[in-house]
Coordinates of C-alpha atoms and ligand atoms in Angstrom, one line a residue:
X1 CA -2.4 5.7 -14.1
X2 CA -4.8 6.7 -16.8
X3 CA -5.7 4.2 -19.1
X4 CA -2.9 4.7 -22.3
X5 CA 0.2 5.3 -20.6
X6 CA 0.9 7.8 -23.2
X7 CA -2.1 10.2 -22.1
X8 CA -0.8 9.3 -18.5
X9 CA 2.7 11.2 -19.6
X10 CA 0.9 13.9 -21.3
X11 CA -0.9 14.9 -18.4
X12 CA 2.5 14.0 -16.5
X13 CA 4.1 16.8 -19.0
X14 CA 1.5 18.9 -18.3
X15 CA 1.3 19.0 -14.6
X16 CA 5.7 19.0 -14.7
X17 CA 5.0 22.6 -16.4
X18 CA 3.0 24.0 -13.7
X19 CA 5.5 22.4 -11.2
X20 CA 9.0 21.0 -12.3
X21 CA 11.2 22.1 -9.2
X22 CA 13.7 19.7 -8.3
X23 CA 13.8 20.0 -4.7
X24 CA 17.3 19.1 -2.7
X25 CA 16.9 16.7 -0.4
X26 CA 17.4 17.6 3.3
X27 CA 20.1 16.1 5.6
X28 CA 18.8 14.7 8.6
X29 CA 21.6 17.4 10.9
X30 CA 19.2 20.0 9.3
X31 CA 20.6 22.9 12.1
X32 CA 17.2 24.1 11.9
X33 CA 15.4 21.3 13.8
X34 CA 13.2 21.2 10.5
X35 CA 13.5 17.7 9.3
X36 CA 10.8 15.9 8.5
X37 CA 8.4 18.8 10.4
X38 CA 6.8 20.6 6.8
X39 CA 3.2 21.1 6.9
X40 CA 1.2 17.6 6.1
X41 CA 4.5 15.7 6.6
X42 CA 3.4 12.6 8.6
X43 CA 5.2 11.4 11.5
X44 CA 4.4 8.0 11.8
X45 CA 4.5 6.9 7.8
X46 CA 7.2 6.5 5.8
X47 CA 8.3 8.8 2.7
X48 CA 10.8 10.6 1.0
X49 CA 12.6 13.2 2.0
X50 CA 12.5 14.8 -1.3
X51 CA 10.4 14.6 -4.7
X52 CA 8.1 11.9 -5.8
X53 CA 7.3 8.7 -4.7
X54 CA 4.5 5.6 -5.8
X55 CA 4.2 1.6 -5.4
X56 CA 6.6 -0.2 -2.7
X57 CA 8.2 -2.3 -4.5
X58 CA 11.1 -5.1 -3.9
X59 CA 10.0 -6.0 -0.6
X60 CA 12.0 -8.5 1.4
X61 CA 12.8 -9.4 4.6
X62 CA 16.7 -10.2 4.6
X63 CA 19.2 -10.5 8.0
X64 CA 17.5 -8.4 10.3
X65 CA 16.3 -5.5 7.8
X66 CA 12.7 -4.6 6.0
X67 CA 13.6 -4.0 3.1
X68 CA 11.2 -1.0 1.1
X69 CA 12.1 -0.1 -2.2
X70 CA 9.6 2.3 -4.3
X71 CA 9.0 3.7 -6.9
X72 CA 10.6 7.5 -6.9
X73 CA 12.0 10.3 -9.1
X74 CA 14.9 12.2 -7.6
X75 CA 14.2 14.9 -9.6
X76 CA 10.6 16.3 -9.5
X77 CA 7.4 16.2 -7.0
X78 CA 5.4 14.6 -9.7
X79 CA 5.9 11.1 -11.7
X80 CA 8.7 11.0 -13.8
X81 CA 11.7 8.7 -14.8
X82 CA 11.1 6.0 -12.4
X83 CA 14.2 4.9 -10.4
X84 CA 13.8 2.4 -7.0
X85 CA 14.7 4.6 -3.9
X86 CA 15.5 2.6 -1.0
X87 CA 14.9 2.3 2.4
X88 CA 15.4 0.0 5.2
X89 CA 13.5 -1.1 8.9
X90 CA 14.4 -2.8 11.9
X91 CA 10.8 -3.2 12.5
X92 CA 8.6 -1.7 9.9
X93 CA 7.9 1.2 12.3
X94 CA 11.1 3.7 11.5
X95 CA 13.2 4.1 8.3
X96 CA 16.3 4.8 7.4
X97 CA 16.9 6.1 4.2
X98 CA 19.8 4.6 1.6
X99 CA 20.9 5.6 -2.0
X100 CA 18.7 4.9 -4.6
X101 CA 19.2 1.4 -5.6
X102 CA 18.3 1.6 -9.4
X103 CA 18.7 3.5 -12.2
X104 CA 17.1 3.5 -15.5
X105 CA 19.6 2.3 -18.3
X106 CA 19.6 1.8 -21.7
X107 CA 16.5 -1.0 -21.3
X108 CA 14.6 1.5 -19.7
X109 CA 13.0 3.0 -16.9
X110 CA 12.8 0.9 -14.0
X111 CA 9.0 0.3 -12.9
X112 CA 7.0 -1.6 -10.5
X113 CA 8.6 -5.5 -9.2
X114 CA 10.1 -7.2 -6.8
X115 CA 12.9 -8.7 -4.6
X116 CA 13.7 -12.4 -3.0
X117 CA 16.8 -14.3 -1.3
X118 CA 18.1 -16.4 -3.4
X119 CA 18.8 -18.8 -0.7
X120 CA 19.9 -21.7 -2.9
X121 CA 21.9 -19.6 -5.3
X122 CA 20.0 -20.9 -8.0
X123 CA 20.4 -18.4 -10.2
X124 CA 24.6 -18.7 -9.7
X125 CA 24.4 -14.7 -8.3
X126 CA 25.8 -15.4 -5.3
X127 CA 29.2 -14.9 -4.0
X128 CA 31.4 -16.8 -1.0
X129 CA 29.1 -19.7 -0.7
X130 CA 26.0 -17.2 0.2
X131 CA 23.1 -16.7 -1.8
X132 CA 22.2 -12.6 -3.4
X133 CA 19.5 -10.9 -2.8
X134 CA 17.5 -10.6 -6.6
X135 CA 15.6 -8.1 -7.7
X136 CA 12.7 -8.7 -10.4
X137 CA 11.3 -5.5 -12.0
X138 CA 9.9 -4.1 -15.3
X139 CA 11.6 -2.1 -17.6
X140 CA 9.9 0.5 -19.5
X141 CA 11.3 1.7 -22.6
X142 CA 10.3 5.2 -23.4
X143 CA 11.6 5.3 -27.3
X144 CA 9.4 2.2 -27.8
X145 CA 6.3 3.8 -26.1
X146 CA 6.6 6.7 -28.5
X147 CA 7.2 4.7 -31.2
X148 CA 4.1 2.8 -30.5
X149 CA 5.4 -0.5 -30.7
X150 CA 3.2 -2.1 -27.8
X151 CA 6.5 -4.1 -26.5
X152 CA 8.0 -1.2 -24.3
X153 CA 7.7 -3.2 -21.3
X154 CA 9.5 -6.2 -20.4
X155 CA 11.2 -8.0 -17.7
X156 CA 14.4 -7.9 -16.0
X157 CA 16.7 -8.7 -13.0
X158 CA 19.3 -7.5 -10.8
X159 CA 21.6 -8.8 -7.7
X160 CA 23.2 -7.9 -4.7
X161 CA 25.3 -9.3 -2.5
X162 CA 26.0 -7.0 0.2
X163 CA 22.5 -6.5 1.7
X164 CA 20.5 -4.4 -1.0
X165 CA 23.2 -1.8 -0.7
X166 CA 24.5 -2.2 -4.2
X167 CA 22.9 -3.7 -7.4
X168 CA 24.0 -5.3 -10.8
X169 CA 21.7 -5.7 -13.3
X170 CA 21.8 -9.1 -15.3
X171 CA 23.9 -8.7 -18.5
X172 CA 21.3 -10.9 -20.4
X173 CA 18.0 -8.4 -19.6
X174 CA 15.1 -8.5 -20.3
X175 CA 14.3 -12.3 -18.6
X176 CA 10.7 -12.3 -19.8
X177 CA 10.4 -10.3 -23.3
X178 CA 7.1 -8.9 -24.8
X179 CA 4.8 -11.0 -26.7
X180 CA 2.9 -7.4 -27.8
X181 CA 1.0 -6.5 -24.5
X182 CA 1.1 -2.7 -24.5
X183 CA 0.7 -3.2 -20.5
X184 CA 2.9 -5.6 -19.1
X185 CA 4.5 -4.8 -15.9
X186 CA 5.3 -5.6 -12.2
X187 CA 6.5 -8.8 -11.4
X188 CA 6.3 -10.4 -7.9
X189 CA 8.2 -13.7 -7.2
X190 CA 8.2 -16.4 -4.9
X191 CA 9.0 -19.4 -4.2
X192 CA 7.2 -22.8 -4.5
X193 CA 8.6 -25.3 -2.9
X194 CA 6.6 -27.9 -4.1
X195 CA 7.1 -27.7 -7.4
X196 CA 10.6 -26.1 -6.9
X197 CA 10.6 -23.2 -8.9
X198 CA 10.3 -19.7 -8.7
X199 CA 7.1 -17.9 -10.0
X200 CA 6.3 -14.9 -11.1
X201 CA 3.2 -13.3 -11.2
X202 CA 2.4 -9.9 -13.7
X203 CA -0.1 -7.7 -14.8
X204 CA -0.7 -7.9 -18.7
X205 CA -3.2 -5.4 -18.8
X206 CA -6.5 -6.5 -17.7
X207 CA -5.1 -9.9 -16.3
X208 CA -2.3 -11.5 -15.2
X209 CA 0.5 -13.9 -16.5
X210 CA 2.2 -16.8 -14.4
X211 CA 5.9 -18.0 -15.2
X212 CA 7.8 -20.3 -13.8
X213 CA 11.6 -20.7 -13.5
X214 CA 14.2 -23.0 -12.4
X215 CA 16.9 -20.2 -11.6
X216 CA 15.3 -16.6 -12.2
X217 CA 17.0 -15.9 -15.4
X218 CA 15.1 -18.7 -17.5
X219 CA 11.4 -18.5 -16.9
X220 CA 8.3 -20.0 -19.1
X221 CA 4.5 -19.6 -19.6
X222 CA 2.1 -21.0 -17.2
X223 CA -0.9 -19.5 -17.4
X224 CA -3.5 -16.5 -17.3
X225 CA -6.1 -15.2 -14.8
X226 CA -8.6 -12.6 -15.1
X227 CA -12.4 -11.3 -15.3
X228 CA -14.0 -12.6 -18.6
X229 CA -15.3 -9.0 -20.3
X230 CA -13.5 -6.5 -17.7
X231 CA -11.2 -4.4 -19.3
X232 CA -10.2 -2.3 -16.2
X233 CA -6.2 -2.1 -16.4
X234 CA -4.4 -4.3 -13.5
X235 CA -1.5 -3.1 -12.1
X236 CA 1.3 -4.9 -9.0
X237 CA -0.3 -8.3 -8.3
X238 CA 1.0 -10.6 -5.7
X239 CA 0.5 -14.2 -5.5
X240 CA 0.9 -16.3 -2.2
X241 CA -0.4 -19.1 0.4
X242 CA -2.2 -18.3 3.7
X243 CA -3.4 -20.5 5.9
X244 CA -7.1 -20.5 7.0
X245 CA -7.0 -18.8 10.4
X246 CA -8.3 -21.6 13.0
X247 CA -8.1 -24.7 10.4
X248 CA -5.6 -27.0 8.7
X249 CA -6.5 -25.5 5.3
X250 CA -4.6 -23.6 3.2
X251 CA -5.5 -21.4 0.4
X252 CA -4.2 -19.0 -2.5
X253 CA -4.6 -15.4 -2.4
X254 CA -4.3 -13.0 -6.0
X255 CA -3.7 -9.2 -4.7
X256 CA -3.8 -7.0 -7.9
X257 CA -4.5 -3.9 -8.1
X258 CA -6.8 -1.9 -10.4
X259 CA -6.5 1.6 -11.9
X260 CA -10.1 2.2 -11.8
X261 CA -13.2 2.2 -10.1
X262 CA -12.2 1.2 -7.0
X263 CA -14.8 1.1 -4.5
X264 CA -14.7 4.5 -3.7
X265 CA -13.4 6.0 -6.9
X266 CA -10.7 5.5 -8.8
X267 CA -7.6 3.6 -7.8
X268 CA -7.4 0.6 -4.9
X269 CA -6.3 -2.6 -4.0
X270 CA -8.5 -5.9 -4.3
X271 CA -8.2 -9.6 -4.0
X272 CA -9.0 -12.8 -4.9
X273 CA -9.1 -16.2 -3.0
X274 CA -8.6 -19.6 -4.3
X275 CA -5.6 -22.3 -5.4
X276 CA -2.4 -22.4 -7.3
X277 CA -0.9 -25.7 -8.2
X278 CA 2.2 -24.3 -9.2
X279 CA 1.2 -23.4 -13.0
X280 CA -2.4 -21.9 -13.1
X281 CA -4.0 -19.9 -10.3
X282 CA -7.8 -21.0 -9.8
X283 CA -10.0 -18.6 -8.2
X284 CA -14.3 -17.5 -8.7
X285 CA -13.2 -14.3 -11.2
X286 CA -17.0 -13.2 -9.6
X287 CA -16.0 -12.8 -6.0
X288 CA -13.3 -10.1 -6.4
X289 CA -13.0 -8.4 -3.2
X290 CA -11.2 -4.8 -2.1
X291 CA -8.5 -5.3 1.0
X292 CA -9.2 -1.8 1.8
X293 CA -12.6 0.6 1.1
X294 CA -9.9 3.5 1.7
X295 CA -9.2 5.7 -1.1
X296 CA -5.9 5.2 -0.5
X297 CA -4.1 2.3 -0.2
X298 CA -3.1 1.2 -3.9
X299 CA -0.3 -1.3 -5.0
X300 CA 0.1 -3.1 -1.5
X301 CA 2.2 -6.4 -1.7
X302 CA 3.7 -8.4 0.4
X303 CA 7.1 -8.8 2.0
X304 CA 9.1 -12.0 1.0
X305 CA 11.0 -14.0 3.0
X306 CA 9.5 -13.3 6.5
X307 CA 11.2 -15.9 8.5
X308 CA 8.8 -19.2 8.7
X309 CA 9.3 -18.8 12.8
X310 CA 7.3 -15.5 13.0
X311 CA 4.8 -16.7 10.1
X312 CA 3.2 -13.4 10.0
X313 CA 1.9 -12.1 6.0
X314 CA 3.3 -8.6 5.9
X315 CA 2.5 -5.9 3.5
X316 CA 2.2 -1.9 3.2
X317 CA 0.9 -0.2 0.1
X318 CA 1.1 3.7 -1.5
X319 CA -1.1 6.0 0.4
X320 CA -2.5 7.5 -2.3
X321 CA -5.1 7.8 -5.4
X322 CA -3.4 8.1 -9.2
X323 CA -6.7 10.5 -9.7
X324 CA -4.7 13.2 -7.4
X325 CA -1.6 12.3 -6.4
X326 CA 0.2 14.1 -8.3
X327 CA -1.6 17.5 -7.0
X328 CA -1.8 16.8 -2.8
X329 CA -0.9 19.8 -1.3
X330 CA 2.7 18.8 0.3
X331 CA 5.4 20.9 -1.6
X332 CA 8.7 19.4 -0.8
X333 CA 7.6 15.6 -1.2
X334 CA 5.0 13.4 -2.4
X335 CA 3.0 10.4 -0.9
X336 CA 3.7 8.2 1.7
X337 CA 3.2 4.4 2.4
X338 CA 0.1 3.1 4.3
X339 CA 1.5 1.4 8.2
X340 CA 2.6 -1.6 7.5
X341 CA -0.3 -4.6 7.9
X342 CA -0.6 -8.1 9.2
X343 CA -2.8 -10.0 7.1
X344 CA -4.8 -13.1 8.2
X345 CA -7.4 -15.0 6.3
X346 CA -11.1 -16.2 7.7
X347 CA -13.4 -18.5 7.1
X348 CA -16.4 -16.2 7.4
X349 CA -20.1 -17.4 8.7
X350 CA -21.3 -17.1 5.0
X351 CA -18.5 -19.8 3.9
X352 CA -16.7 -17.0 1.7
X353 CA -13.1 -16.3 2.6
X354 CA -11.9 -13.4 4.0
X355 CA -8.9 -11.3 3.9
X356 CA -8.2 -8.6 7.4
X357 CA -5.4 -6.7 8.1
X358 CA -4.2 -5.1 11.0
X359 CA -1.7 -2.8 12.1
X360 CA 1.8 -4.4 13.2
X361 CA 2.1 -5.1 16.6
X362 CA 5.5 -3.6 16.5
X363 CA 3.8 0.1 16.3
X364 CA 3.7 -0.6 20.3
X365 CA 7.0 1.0 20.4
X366 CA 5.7 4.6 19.6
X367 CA 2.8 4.4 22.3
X368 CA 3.1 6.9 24.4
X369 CA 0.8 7.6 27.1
X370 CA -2.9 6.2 26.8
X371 CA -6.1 7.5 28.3
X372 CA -9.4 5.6 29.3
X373 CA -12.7 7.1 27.6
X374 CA -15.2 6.3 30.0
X375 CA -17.5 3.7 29.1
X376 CA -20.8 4.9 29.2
X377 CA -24.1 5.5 27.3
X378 CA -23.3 9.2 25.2
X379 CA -26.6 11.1 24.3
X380 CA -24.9 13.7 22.5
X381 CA -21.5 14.5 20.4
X382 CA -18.8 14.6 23.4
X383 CA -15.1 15.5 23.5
X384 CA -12.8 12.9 24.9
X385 CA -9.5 14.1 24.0
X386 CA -7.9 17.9 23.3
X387 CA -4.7 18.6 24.0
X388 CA -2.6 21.3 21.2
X389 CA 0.6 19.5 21.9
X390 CA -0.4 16.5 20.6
X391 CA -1.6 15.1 17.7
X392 CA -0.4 11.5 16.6
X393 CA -3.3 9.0 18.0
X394 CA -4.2 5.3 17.8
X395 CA -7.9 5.5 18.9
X396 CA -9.9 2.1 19.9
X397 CA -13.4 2.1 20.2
X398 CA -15.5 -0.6 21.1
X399 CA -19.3 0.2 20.4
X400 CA -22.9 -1.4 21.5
X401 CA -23.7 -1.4 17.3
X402 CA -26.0 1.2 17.1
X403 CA -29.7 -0.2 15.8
X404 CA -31.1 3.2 14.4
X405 CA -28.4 5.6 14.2
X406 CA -25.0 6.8 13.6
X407 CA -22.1 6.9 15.9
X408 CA -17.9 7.8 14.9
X409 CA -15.1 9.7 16.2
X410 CA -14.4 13.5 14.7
X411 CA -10.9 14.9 14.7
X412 CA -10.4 18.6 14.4
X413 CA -8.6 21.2 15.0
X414 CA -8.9 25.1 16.4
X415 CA -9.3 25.9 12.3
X416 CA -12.9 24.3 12.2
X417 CA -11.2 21.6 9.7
X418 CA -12.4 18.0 10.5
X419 CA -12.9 14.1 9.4
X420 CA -15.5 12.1 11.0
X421 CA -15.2 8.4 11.1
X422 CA -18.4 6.8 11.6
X423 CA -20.6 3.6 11.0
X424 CA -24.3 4.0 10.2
X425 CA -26.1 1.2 11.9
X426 CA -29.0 1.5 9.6
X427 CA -26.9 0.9 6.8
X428 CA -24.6 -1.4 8.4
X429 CA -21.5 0.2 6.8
X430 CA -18.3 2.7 7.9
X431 CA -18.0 6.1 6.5
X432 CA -15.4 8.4 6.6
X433 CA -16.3 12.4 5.4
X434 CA -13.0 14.5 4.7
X435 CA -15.1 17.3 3.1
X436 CA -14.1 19.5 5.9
X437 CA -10.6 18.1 6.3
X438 CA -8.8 21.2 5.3
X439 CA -6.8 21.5 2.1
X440 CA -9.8 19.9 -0.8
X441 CA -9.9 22.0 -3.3
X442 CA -7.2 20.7 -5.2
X443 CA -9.3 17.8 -6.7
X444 CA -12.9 17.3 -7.3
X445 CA -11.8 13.8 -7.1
X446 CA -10.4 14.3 -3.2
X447 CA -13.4 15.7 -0.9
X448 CA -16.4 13.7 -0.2
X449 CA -18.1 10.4 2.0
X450 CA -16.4 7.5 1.3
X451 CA -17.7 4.1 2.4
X452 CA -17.0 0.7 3.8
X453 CA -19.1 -2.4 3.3
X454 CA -19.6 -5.0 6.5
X455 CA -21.1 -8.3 5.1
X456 CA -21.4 -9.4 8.1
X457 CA -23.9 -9.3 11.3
X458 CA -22.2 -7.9 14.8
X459 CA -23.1 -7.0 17.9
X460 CA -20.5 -4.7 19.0
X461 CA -18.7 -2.0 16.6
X462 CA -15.0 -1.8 17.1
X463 CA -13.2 1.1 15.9
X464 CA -9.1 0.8 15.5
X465 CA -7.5 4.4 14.4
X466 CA -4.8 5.4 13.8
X467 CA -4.1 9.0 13.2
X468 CA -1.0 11.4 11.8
X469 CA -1.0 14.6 10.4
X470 CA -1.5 13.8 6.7
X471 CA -4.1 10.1 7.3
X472 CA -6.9 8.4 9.4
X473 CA -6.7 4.6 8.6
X474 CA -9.7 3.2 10.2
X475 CA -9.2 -0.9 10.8
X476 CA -13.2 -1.7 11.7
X477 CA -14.2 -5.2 13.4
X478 CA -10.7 -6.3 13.6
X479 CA -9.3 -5.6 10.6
X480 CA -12.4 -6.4 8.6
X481 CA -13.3 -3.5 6.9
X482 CA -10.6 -1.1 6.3
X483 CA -10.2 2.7 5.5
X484 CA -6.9 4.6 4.4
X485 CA -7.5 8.0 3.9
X486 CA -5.2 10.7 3.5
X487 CA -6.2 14.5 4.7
X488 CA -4.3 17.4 4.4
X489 CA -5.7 19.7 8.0
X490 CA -3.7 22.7 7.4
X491 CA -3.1 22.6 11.6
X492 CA -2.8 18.7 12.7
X493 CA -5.5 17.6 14.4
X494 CA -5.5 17.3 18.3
X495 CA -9.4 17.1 19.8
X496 CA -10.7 14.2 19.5
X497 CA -14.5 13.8 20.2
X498 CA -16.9 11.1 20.1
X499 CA -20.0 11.8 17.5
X500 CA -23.3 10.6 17.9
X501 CA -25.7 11.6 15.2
X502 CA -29.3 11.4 17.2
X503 CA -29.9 8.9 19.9
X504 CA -27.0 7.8 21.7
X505 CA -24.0 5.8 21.6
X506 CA -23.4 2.8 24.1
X507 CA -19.4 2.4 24.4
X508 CA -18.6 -0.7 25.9
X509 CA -14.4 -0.2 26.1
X510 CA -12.4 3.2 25.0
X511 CA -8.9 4.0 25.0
X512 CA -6.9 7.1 23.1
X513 CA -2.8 6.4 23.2
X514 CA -0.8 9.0 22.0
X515 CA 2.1 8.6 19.8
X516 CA 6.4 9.1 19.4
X517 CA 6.6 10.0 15.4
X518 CA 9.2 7.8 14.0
X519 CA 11.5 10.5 12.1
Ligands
FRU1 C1 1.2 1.5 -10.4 C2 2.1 1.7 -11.5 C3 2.7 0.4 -12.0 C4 4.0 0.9 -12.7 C5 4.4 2.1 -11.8 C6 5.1 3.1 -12.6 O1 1.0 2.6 -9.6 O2 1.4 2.3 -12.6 O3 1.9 -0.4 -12.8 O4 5.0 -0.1 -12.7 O5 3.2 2.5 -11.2 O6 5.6 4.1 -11.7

């Protein structure tokens, strides 16, 4: 969002005039065989069927289902009166759509937040000896935003007790009122068991808050975190332990995300690492890093309640850029989420810690078919892959690390559209180019090189892809540098060759699986 929400709605007005169709939303016994197969519609991402969607939000693993709510307005393909649209996985691979699960009331719109089991019923929710489900999210009062009062945003609950399928919203809202911070939204919560409350984490503008509460309705000051002097706004943090991959040591990790200057323009997601004692988070404000050099991949959080038997630290994020993604070419729909990720942190050689994600393993249930690429030394740019048919990939690439020169995979199509993935071994870092990706023009913002920074010394470069008809998300090194890109090929792409830029490229492993979309 821009900086003033109220310039954000202005612009929102002003792009609502050029296009304010509410669109119907599609039943999945379409007669036509047409659902879910518009141009730029991916296949192996989730989204709406209809109109506008941004952040995940409400997260939560509960009885068997993924739960993904988001941030969406039924009745427009750009931002509007936010509701939480819903949405539910086996698996984290394939969706099935539900009713939208909140409404704005007479508190507000309902932005940003989060969900948890209340397994302990301590906030007295529950019904038949069973804990709800609660929902923590920030309502935004328009009247208040006009009127300038810099408390339109406060905090609020709801519960459920049938599975996320219905919703009541606390009759004592808001839980956590506005001390006057004009930006003061999106509250994730979790539990900590050692100090036996619930915390919740916010972003008040260019920081964020920590409370702490016995039962979710009651919750109390804790403390602050942020960059002494940096006024960038911060948006959707997320506050939670992971253990140090291959030690006994535990430590803290801050996700917030931040509405500009990401690391490749304008929005993305970063991170912190350090220690939370239950009241105050304490992490070097100097060593913020980004989870993902993609210009895509903005307000990722977590999903609570992952059962402590499979351990893993999930999340997904919105696959899109507030500088244009209200102006992507897809007509019917907007955005999509990123796959979902499995996070893991590292003690890197430098000492620093070290956040990578990879894709799910549960994606293995849409591999289809998978071909070798021979592993051999390439002189020159070769094609590995072409077949019209198909054109949903997961490409992995492991590379010799080129000393002098620059080696990648383009995908294209019979249109002469393209995006080229590469790493640069003189400059030691991963581009990907989606000038020539097709549809640009619709932002100077969109087109261009984008980069991602390796810190670190290899001998090998592994490439991870995975590719649908609207995104490339690169995962580099195992999952330490990653790229989510969106691209909008006006044919999908379905030739695949490997790109060597001078010199030649020594490819120790190579493998291209094609992929079952999910819808
Ligand atoms: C982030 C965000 C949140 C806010 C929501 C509104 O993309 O700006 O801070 O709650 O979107 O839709």
């Amino acid at each position: 969002m821009k900086n003033s929400l109220i310039l954000f709605c202005c612009s929102l007005l002003f792009i609502a005039c050029v296009d304010n169709s509410s669109i119907p939303v599609d039943v999945k016994t379409a007669p036509d065989n047409s659902y879910y197969k518009e141009q730029y519609r991916n296949q192996l991402h989730f989204s709406p069927e209809a109109n506008w969607m941004n952040d995940p939000n409400g997260m939560v693993f509960y009885e068997g289902e993924y739960h993904l709510f988001y941030q969406y307005y039924p009745d427009s393909t750009v931002w509007g009166p936010m509701h939480w649209g819903h949405a539910v996985s086996p698996d984290m691979v394939s969706w099935e759509h539900l009713p939208i699960a909140l409404y704005p009331d007479s508190l507000g719109l309902i932005f940003s937040g989060s969900a948890v089991y209340d397994a302990e019923n301590t906030s007295g929710f529950g019904e038949k000896g069973k804990g709800p489900l609660i929902a923590i999210f920030t309502h935004h009062d328009m009247a208040g935003e006009k009127a300038q009062t810099k408390t339109f945003q406060y905090q609020s609950i709801a519960y459920s007790n049938d599975k996320g399928r219905t919703w009541t919203k606390y009759a004592d809202n808001p839980v956590v009122s506005n001390p006057g911070i004009k930006d003061f939204r999106d509250p994730k919560v979790i539990w900590h068991a050692e100090s036996e409350k619930w915390i919740m984490v916010f972003a008040a503008y260019d920081k964020v808050r920590i409370y702490n509460s016995p039962n979710l309705k009651d919750w109390t000051y804790q403390s602050e975190f942020g960059i002494p002097g940096d006024k960038r706004l911060w948006e959707c943090p997320d506050l939670f332990p992971m253990k140090v991959e291959g030690t006994d040591l535990t430590k803290w990790v801050l996700i917030t995300s931040i509405q500009k200057e990401g690391p490749n323009g304008g929005t993305a997601t970063s991170y912190f690492v350090g220690g939370f004692d239950g009241k105050e988070f304490k992490g070097d404000f100097k060593n913020q890093k980004w989870l993902d050099y993609g210009k895509d991949n903005y307000a990722l959080v977590t999903w609570a309640n992952v059962p402590k038997e499979d351990g893993r630290i999930l999340a997904l994020g919105w696959m899109s850029n507030w500088q244009y993604a209200q102006i992507v070419p897809s007509k019917k729909w907007r955005s999509a989420m990123t796959l979902a990720r499995s996070l893991t942190l590292h003690k890197e050689k430098n000492n620093d810690f070290k956040i990578r994600s990879m894709p799910v393993k549960e994606l293995a249930k849409i591999e289809g078919k998978s071909h070798t690429v021979d592993a051999k030394v390439y002189n020159e740019t070769t094609e590995i892959y072409s077949s019209a048919a198909q054109t949903l990939f997961k490409i992995n690439l492991s590379f010799k690390k080129p000393a002098s020169n620059t080696i990648g995979i383009r995908l294209s199509n019979d249109a002469s559209e393209y995006v080229d993935i590469e790493f640069d071994g003189v400059a030691n870092r991963f581009a990907i180019n989606r000038e020539k990706s097709g549809k640009v023009d619709f932002s100077a913002d969109f087109p261009g090189i984008h980069f991602g920074e390796v810190d670190y010394e290899q001998e090998t470069v592994d490439m991870l892809l995975y590719v649908d008809h609207a995104s490339v998300e690169l995962f580099a090194d195992q999952g330490q540098c990653v790229m989510t890109e969106i691209c909008f090929p006006t044919k999908p792409f379905s030739k695949i060759e490997l790109l060597v830029k001078k010199g030649s490229a020594e490819l120790i492993s190579g493998s291209i699986t094609e992929l079952k979309g999910i819808w």
